[in-house]
C-alpha positions as semicolon CSV with decimal commas, in nm:
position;residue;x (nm);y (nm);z (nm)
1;X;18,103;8,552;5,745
2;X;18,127;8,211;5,758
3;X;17,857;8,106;5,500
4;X;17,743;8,244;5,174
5;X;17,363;8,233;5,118
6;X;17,036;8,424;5,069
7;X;16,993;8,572;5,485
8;X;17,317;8,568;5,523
9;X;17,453;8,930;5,693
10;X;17,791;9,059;5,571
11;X;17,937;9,225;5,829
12;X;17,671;9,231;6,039
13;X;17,507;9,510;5,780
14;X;17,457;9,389;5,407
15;X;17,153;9,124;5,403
16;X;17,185;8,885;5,118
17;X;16,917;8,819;4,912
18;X;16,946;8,694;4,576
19;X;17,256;8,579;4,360
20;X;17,266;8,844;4,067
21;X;17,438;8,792;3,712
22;X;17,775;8,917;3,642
23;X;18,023;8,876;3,329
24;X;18,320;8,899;3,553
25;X;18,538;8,577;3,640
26;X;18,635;8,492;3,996
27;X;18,319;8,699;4,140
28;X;18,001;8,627;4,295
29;X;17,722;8,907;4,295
30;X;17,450;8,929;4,519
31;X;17,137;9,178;4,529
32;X;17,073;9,279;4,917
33;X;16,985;9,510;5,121
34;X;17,151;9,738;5,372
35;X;16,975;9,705;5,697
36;X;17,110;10,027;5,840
37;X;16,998;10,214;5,586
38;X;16,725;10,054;5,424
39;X;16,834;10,088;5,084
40;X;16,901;9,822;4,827
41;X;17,254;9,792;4,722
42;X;17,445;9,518;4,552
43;X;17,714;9,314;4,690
44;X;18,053;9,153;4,543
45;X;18,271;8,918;4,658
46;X;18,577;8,901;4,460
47;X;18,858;8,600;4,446
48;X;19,164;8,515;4,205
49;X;19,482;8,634;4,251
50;X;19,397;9,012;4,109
51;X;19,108;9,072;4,451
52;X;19,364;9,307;4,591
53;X;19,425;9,507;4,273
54;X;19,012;9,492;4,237
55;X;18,998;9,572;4,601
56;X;19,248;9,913;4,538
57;X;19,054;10,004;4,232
58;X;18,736;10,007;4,390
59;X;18,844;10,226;4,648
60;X;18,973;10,474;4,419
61;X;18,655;10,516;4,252
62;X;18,466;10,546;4,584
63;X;18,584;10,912;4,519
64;X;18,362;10,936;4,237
65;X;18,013;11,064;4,258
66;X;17,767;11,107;3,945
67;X;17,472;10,986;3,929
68;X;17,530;10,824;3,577
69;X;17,779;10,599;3,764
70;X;17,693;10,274;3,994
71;X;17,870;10,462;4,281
72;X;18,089;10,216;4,523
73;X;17,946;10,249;4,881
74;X;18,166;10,029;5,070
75;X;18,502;9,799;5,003
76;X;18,599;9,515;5,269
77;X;18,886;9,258;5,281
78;X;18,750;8,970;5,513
79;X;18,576;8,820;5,333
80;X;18,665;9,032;4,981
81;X;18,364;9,232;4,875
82;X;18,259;9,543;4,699
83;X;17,946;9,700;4,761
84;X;17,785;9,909;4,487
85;X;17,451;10,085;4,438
86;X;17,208;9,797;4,251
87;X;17,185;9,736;3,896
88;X;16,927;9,896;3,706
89;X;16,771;9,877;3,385
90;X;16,868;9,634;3,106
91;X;17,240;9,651;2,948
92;X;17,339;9,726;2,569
93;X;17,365;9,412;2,506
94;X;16,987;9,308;2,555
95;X;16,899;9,605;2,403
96;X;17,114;9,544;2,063
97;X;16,937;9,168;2,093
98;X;16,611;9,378;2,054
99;X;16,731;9,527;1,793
100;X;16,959;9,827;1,626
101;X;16,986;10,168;1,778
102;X;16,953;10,453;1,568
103;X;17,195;10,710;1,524
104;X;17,048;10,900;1,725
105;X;16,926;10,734;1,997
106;X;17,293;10,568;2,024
107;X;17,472;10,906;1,989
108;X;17,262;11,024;2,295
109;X;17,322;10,707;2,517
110;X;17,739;10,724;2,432
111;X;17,731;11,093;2,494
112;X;17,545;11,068;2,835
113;X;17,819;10,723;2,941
114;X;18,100;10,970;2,795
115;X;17,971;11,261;3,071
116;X;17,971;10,999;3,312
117;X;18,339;10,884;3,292
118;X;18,435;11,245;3,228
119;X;18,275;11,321;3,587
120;X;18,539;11,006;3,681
121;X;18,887;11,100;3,499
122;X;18,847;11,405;3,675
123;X;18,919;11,261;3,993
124;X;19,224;11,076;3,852
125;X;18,963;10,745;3,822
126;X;18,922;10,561;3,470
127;X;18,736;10,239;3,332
128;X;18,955;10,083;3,068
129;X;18,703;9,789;3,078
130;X;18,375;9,941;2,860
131;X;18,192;9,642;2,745
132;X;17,820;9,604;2,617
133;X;17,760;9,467;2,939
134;X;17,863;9,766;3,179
135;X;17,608;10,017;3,030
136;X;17,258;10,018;3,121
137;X;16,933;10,184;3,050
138;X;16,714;10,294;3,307
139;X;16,395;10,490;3,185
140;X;16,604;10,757;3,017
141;X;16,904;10,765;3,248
142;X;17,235;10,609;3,157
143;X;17,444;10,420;3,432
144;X;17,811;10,283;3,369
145;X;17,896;10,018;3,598
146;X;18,235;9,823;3,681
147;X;18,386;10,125;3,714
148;X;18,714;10,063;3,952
149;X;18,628;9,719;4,002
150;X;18,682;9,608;3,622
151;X;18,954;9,741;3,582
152;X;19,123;9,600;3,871
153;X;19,005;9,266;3,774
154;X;19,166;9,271;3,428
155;X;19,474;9,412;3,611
156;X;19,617;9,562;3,308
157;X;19,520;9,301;3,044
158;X;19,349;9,557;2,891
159;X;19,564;9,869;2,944
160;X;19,753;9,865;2,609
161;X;19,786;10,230;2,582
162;X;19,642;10,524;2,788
163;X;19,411;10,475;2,998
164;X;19,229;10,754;2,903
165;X;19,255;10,704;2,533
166;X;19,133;10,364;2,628
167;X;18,826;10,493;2,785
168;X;18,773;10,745;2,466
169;X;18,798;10,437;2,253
170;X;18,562;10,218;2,442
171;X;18,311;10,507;2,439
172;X;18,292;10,479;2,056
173;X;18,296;10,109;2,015
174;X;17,992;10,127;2,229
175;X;17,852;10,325;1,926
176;X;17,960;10,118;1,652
177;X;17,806;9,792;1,834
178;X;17,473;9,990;1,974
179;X;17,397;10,030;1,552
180;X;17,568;9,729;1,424
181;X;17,563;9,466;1,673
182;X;17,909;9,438;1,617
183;X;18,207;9,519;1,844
184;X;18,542;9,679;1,809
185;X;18,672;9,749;2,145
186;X;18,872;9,520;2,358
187;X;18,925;9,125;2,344
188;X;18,671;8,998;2,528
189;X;18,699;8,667;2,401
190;X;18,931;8,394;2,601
191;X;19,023;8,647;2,834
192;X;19,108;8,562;3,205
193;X;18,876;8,862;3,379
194;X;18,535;8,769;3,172
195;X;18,324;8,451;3,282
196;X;18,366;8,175;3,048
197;X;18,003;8,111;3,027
198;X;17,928;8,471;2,912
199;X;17,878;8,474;2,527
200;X;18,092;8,800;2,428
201;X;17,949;9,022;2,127
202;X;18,037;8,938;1,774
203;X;18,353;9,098;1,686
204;X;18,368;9,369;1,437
205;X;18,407;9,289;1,075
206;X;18,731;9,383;0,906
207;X;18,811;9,487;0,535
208;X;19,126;9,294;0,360
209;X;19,368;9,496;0,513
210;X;19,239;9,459;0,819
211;X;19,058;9,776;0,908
212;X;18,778;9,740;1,082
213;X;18,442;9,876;0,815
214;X;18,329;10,148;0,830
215;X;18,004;10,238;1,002
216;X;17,879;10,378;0,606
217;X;17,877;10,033;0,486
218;X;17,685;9,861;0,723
219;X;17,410;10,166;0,862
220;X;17,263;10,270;0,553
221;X;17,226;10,677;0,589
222;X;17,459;10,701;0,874
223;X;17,504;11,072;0,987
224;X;17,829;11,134;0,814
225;X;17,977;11,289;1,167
226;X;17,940;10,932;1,339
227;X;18,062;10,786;1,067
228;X;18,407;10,991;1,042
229;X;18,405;10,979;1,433
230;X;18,440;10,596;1,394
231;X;18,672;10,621;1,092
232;X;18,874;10,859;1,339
233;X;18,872;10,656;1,666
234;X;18,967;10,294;1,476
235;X;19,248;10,410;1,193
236;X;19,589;10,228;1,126
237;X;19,709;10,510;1,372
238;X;19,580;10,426;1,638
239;X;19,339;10,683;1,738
240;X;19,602;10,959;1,600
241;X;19,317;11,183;1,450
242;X;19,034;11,072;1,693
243;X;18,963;11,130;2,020
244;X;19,205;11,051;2,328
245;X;18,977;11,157;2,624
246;X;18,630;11,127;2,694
247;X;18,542;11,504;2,669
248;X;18,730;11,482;2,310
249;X;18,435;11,244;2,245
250;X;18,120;11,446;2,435
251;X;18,284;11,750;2,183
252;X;18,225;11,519;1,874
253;X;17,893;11,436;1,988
254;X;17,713;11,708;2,122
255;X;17,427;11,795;2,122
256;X;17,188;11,454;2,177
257;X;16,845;11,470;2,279
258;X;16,701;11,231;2,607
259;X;16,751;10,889;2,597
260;X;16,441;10,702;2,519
261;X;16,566;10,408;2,315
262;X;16,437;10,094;2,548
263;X;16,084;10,302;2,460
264;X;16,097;10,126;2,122
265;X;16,192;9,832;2,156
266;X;15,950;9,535;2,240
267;X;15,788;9,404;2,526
268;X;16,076;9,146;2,632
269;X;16,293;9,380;2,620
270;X;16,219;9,654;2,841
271;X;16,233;9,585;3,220
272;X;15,938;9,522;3,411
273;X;15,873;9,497;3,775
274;X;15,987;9,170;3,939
275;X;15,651;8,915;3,915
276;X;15,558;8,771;4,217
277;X;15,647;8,485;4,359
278;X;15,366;8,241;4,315
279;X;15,370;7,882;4,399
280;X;15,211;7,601;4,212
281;X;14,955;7,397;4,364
282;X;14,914;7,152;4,131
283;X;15,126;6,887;4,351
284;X;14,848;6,909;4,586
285;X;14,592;6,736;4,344
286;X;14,837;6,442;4,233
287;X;14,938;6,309;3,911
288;X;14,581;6,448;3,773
289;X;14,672;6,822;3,829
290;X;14,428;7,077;3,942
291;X;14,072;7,099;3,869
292;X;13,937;7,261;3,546
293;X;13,865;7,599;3,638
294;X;13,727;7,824;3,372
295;X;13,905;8,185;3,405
296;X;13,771;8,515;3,247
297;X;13,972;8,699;3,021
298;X;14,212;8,877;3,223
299;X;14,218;9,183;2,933
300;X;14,617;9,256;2,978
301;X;14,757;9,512;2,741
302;X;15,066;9,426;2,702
303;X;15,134;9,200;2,464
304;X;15,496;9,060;2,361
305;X;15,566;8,915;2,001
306;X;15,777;8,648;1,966
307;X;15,597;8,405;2,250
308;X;15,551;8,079;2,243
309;X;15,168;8,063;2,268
310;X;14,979;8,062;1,929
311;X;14,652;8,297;1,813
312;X;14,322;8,086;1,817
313;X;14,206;8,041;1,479
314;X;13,871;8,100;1,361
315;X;13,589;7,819;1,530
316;X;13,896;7,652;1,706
317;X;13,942;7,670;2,113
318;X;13,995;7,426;2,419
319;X;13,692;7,307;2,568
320;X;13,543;7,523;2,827
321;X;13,717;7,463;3,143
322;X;14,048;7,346;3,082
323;X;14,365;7,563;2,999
324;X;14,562;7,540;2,687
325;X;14,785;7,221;2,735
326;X;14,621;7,087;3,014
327;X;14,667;6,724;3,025
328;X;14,304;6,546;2,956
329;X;14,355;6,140;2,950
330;X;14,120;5,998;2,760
331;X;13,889;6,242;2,597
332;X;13,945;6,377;2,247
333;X;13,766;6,697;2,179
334;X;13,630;6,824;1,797
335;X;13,542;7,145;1,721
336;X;13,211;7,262;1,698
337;X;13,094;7,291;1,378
338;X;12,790;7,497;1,264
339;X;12,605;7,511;0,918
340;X;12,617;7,870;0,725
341;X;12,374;8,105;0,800
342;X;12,175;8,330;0,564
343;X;12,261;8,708;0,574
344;X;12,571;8,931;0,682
345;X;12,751;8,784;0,944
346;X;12,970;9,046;1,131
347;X;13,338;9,022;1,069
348;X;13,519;8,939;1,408
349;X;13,830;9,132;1,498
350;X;14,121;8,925;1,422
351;X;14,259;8,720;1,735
352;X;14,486;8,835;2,039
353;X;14,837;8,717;2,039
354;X;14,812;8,557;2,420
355;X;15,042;8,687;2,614
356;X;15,359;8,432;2,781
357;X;15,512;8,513;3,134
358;X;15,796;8,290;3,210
359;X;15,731;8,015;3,457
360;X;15,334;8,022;3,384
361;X;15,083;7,826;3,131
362;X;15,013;8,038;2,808
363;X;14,690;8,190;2,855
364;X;14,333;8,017;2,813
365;X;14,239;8,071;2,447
366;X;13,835;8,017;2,356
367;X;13,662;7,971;2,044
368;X;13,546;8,185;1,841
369;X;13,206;8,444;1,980
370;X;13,266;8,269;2,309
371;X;13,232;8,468;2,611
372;X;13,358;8,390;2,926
373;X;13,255;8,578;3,138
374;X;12,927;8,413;3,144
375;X;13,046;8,146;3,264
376;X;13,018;8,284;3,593
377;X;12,666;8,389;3,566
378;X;12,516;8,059;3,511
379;X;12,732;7,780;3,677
380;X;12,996;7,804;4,036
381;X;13,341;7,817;3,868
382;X;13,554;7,501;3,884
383;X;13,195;7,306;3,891
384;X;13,276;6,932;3,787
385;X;13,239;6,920;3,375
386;X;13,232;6,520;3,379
387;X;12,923;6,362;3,238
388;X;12,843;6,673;3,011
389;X;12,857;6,671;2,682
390;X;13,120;6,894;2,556
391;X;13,131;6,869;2,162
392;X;13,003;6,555;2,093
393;X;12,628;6,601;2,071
394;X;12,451;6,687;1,772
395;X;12,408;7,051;1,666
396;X;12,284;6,987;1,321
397;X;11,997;7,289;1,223
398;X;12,135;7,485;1,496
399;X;12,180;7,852;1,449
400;X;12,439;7,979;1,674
401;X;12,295;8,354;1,642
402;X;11,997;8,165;1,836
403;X;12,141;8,118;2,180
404;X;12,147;8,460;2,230
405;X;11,737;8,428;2,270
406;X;11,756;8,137;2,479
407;X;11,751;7,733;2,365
408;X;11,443;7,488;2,346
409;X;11,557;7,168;2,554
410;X;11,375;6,833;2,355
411;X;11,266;6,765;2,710
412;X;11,022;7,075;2,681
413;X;11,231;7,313;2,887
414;X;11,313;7,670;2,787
415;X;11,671;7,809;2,935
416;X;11,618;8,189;2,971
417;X;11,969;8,465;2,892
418;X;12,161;8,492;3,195
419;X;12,015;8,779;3,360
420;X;12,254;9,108;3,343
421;X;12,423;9,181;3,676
422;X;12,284;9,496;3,861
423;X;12,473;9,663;4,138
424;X;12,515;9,391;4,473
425;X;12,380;9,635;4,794
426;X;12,543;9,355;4,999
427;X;12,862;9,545;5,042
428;X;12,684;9,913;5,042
429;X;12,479;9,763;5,370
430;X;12,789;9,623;5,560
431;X;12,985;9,912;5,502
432;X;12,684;10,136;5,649
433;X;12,620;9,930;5,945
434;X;13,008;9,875;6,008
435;X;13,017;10,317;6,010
436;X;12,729;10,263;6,309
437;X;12,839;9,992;6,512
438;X;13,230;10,207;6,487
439;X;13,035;10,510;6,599
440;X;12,839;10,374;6,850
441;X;13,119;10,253;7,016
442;X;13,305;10,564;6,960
443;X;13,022;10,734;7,178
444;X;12,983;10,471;7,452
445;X;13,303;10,499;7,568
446;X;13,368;10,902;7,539
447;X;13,087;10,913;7,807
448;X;13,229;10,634;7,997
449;X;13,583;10,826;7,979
450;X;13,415;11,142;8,024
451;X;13,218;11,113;8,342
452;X;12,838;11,228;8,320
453;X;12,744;11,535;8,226
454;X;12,556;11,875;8,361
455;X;12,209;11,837;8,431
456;X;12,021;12,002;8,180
457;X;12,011;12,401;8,237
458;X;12,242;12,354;8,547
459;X;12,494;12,637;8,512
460;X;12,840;12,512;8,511
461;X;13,000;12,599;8,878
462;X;13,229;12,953;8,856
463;X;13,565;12,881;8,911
464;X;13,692;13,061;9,242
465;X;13,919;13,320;9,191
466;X;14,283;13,292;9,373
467;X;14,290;13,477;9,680
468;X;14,602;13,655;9,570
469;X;14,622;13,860;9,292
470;X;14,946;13,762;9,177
471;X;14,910;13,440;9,182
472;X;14,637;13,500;8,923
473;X;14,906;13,709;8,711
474;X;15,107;13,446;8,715
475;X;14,871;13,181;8,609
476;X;14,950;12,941;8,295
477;X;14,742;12,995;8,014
478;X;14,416;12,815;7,936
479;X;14,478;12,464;7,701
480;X;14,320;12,632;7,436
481;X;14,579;12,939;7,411
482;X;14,847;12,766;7,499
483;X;15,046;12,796;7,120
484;X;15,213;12,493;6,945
485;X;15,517;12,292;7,044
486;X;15,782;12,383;6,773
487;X;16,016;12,160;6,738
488;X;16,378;12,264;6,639
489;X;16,583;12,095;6,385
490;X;16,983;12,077;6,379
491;X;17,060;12,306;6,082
492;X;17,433;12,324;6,071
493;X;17,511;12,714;6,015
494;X;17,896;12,693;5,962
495;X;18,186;12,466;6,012
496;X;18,537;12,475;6,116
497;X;18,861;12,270;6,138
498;X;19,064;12,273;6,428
499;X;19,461;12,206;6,435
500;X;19,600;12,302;6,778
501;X;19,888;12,158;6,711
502;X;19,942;12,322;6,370
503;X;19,781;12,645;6,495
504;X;19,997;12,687;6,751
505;X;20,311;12,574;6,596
506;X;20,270;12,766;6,231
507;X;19,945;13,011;6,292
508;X;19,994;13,148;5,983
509;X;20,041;12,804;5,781
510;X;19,657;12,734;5,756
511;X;19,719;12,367;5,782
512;X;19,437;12,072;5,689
513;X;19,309;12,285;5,485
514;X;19,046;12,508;5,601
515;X;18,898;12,670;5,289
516;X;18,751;12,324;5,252
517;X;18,591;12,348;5,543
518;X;18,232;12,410;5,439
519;X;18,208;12,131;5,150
520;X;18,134;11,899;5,461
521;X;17,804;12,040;5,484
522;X;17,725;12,190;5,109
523;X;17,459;11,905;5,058
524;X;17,695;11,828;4,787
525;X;17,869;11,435;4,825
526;X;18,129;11,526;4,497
527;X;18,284;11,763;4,699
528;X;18,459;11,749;5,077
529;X;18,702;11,870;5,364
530;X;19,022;11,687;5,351
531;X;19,319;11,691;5,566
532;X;19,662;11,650;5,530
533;X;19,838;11,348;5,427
534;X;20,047;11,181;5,618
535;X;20,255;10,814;5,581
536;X;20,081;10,679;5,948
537;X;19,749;10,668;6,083
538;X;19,844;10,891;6,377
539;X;19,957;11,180;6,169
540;X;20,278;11,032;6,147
541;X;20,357;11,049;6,549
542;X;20,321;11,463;6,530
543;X;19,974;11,521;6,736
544;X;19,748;11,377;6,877
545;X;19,455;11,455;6,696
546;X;19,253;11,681;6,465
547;X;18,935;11,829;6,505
548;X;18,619;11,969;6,305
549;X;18,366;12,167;6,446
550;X;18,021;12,207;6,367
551;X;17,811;12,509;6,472
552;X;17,453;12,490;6,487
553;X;17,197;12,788;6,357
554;X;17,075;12,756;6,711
555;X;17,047;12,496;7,013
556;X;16,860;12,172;6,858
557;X;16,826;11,789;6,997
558;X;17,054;11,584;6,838
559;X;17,033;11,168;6,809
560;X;17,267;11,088;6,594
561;X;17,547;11,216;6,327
562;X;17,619;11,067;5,989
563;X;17,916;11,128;5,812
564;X;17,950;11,046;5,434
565;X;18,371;10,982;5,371
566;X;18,560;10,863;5,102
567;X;18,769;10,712;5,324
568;X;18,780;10,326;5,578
569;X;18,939;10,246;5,899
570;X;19,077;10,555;6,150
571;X;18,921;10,644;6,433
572;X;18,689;10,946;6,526
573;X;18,464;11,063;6,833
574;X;18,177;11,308;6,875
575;X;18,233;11,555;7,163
576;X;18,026;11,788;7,336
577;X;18,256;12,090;7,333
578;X;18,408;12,374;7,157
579;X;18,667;12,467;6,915
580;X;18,833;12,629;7,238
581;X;18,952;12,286;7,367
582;X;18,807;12,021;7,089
583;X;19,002;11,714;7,280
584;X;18,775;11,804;7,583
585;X;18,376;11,742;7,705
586;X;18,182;11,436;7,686
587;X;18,252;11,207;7,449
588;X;17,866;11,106;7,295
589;X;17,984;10,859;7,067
590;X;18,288;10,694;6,821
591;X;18,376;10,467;6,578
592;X;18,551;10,389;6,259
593;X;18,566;10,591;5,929
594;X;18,335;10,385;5,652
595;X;18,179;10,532;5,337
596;X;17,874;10,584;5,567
597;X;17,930;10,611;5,916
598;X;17,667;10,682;6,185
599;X;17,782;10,751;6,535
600;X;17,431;10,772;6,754
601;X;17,421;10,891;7,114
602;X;17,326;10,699;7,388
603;X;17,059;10,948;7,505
604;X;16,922;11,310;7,331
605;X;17,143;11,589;7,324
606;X;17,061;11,949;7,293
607;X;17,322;12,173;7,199
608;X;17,488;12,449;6,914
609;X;17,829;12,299;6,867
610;X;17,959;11,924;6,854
611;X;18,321;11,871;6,743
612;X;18,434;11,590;6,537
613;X;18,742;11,496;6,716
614;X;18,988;11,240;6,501
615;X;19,234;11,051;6,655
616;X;19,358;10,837;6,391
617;X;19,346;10,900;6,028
618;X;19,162;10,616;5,794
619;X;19,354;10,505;5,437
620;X;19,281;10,704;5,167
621;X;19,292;10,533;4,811
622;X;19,613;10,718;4,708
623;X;19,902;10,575;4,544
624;X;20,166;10,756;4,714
625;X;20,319;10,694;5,024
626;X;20,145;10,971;5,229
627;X;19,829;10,722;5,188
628;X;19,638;10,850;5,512
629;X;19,414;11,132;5,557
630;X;19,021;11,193;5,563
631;X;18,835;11,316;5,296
632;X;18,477;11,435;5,431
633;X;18,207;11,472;5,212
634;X;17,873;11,559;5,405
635;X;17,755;11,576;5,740
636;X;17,414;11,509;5,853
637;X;17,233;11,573;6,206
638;X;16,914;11,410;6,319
């Protein structure tokens, strides 16, 4: 990949579409789209002398599946990139700029990141890099990100103790900064692995002896379990007393209730749908900008405090046409005044806060009891507004309430209320005659297909019997009973591994593991068939292959088989054969190990059994020497 830019294709796959935000140093995200499988995903391209060790980490904690975890779908050295599941949501940290969490709102998103990494250091995997900025809310699910990637990044900067003690400790300084804003968890400040033009949370105040304070003291009627849970985690001791795993802290916290907390907070903060892009026209009407065009009220709901635009006060407003801070040279506009009427004037409603989208003009405001909507009813919108008088003219011994009835021109005229709208038959007409014209044509050319008919009462001619009997018998059935094509989907009724080597060498020595064998095809990507390990690719020069076979519930077309690994690189083929010689048949396609690999046939197949036949092992993330072997998750027919 010679170029890196929105359209760009990483290997020949990944589709780049946007540059994303990321806190890291030496990285460069990217949101994009995986043209294989049509999914949005994001992409990472890591640099610095730590890649490799980000590279490694990310591999590892490809193992890892949960869906509270930005799962790592793909790892790749030229150029260095990892590719993770998109970002979504917002992150602590814009939701602590919102404002505080509750205790119990923040108890329930730490307890649902805690399962998550607990799902992780179960597979060996840890963090050791919890920030603000790696947890998100989406609706009321929880998603960790970084995981693998962080930490290989930091490359130990931050591993001053165990890793999973780390973890446990970063789990509650999440807490303590989701109610306090404040953060007592690792340096994030001047370090080498965060972006230098990412502001890092406020640290966490400390008392005189230099303990950090205590959650009491700042979170007035703080549940007193949080609070010793804090006092636990952040002691002199170092986490003695408090927790040293991430179950140690799901056990303090238990039970929480759904996460709702982006729910409360306001309008800015919550995420939205991405806008549309819109593009300005105003260059195409010069210097002058574009026509005053007088908009109706578009009657949004949502409305977000803190905006820049201002409420219209009472018998203030724009004149009618132009948008709030549209540019008018040379003409100065006055409100409208009116004299006080006699009797009980309704009370209006107090004014709308207008709502502000970034990257648009606030929203038309109007004066006071203006409507605009009939605007529409008595002039073309966008109508050219020069030569009438706007505020200027005299309205002395005018009552306002009076327009409603119509107004008495000087010039003798009387202007009449616009008339109300009534339903428009225009479209009820078209639609009506478009039904006839489709089903006139509709009829014209069934007959023209369909040949001319039977004369009226002329008897259809009887169709002539065979002249032999058993021809008759053997007769296809009429179109009409003929029954329904069924078609027959590849189920995958069991699945077995194959060792001849190993079989025939040891039979009783049950080698690559087959009690694993049906987690390939449990519909459940945590779990998966593994083989042995070895320290080279081709099972360390002692065969010449392994195999897996997978038995159908009955004969079905097949187009294509998708394989969901843990694992990169090695080589595998699909064969049309048996487990009674699984090197033999037609080979229907091969390829390479990735996270997702899809081997598709040249033409349809139809057949029970295919065998998976593996002639070189891919790299498993393993820090031992015996670092190749497959680890098979799920397999998928279509």
């Amino acid at each position: 990949m010679s170029t890196v830019e929105p359209g760009a294709a990483l290997v020949e796959r990944y589709r780049l579409i946007r540059p994303a935000t990321s806190d890291l140093a030496m990285t460069t995200a990217w949101e994009a789209v995986d043209e294989i499988l049509g999914r949005p995903v994001r992409v990472t391209f890591v640099g610095g002398p730590y890649a490799a060790d980000g590279l490694d980490s990310a591999r590892r904690a490809a193992l890892v599946s949960d869906p509270r975890l930005a799962r790592v779908l793909d790892v790749g050295t030229d150029p260095a990139y990892v590719v993770t599941e998109q970002f979504a949501g917002v992150t602590l940290t814009q939701i602590v700029a919102g404002g505080l969490v509750d205790g119990q709102q923040a108890r329930a998103l730490v307890g649902e990141a805690a399962s998550a990494l607990s799902a992780a250091h179960r597979r060996g995997v840890h963090h050791t890099a919890l920030r603000p900025e790696c947890v998100r809310v989406d609706g009321h699910r929880v998603v960790v990100t970084g995981l693998g990637l962080d930490a290989g990044l930091a490359s130990g900067e931050t591993l001053n103790g165990l890793p999973a003690l780390l973890d446990a400790r970063g789990l509650v300084a999440l807490l303590y900064y989701a109610m306090t804003a404040r953060w007592p968890g690792i340096e994030l400040e001047g370090t080498r692995w965060v972006a230098k033009d990412v502001s890092p949370p406020l640290p966490a105040q400390r008392d005189d002896a230099g303990a950090i304070v205590a959650l009491s003291a700042l979170v007035p009627h703080v549940d007193p379990a949080l609070d010793d849970l804090v006092n636990r985690t952040f002691d002199a001791s170092w986490g003695a007393s408090g927790p040293a795993t991430p179950d140690d802290v799901i056990t303090a916290l238990a039970p929480w209730g759904e996460v709702s907390v982006v729910a409360s907070l306001p309008g800015f903060v919550q995420p939205n749908p991405e806008d549309p892009q819109r593009h300005s026209v105003a260059q195409a009407f010069g210097s002058e900008g574009v026509p005053p065009v007088r908009r109706p009220v578009t009657g949004r709901i949502a409305r977000n405090p803190g905006t820049d635009a201002q409420p219209v006060a009472d018998g203030s407003g724009q004149p009618g046409g132009y948008p709030q801070g549209y540019p008018q040279e040379g003409y100065q506009y006055q409100p409208e005044q009116y004299p006080p009427t006699s009797g009980h004037a309704p009370v209006p409603p107090p004014p709308a806060e207008p709502q502000q989208y970034p990257g648009y003009p606030p929203a038309q405001q109007y004066p006071q009891g203006y409507d605009p909507n009939a605007y529409a009813q008595g002039y073309p919108q966008g109508y050219d507004q020069a030569g009438y008088a706007q505020a200027g003219y005299d309205q002395a011994g005018y009552d306002p309430n009076a327009y409603a009835q119509g107004y008495q021109d000087p010039n003798g005229f009387q202007t009449q209320p616009a008339p109300k709208r009534g339903v428009n038959p225009t479209p009820i007409v078209l639609s009506l005659v478009g039904v006839a014209v489709i089903a006139g044509l509709f009829w014209a050319i069934s007959n023209a297909l369909g040949g001319p008919e039977s004369p009226v009462g002329e008897a259809p001619p009887a169709a002539s019997a065979p002249a032999d009997p058993s021809a008759a018998a053997s007769a296809p059935a009429t179109e009409g009973s003929a029954p329904p094509a069924v078609t027959v989907r590849p189920i995958i009724a069991s699945g077995e591994r194959v060792d001849p080597l190993g079989d025939q060498a040891k039979p009783d020595a049950e080698r690559q593991h087959p009690e694993a064998a049906p987690r390939a095809y449990d519909a459940d990507p945590s779990t998966f068939w593994f083989t042995q390990s070895y320290k080279r690719a081709d099972f360390g020069g002692l065969q010449a292959g392994v195999g897996y076979v997978i038995h159908l519930q009955e004969a079905a077309p097949v187009n294509k088989i998708q394989l969901l690994t843990n694992s990169t690189g090695g080589h595998v083929q699909v064969r049309l054969t048996s487990a009674d010689d699984p090197s033999g048949g037609q080979v229907l396609a091969e390829g390479a190990f990735a996270t997702t690999t899809d081997l598709v046939f040249t033409e349809q197949v139809v057949s029970d059994t295919f065998v998976l036949w593996i002639t070189e092992l891919p790299e498993s993330p393993s820090d031992n020497d015996l670092k190749f072997r497959l680890e098979l998750n799920e397999i998928a027919l279509t």
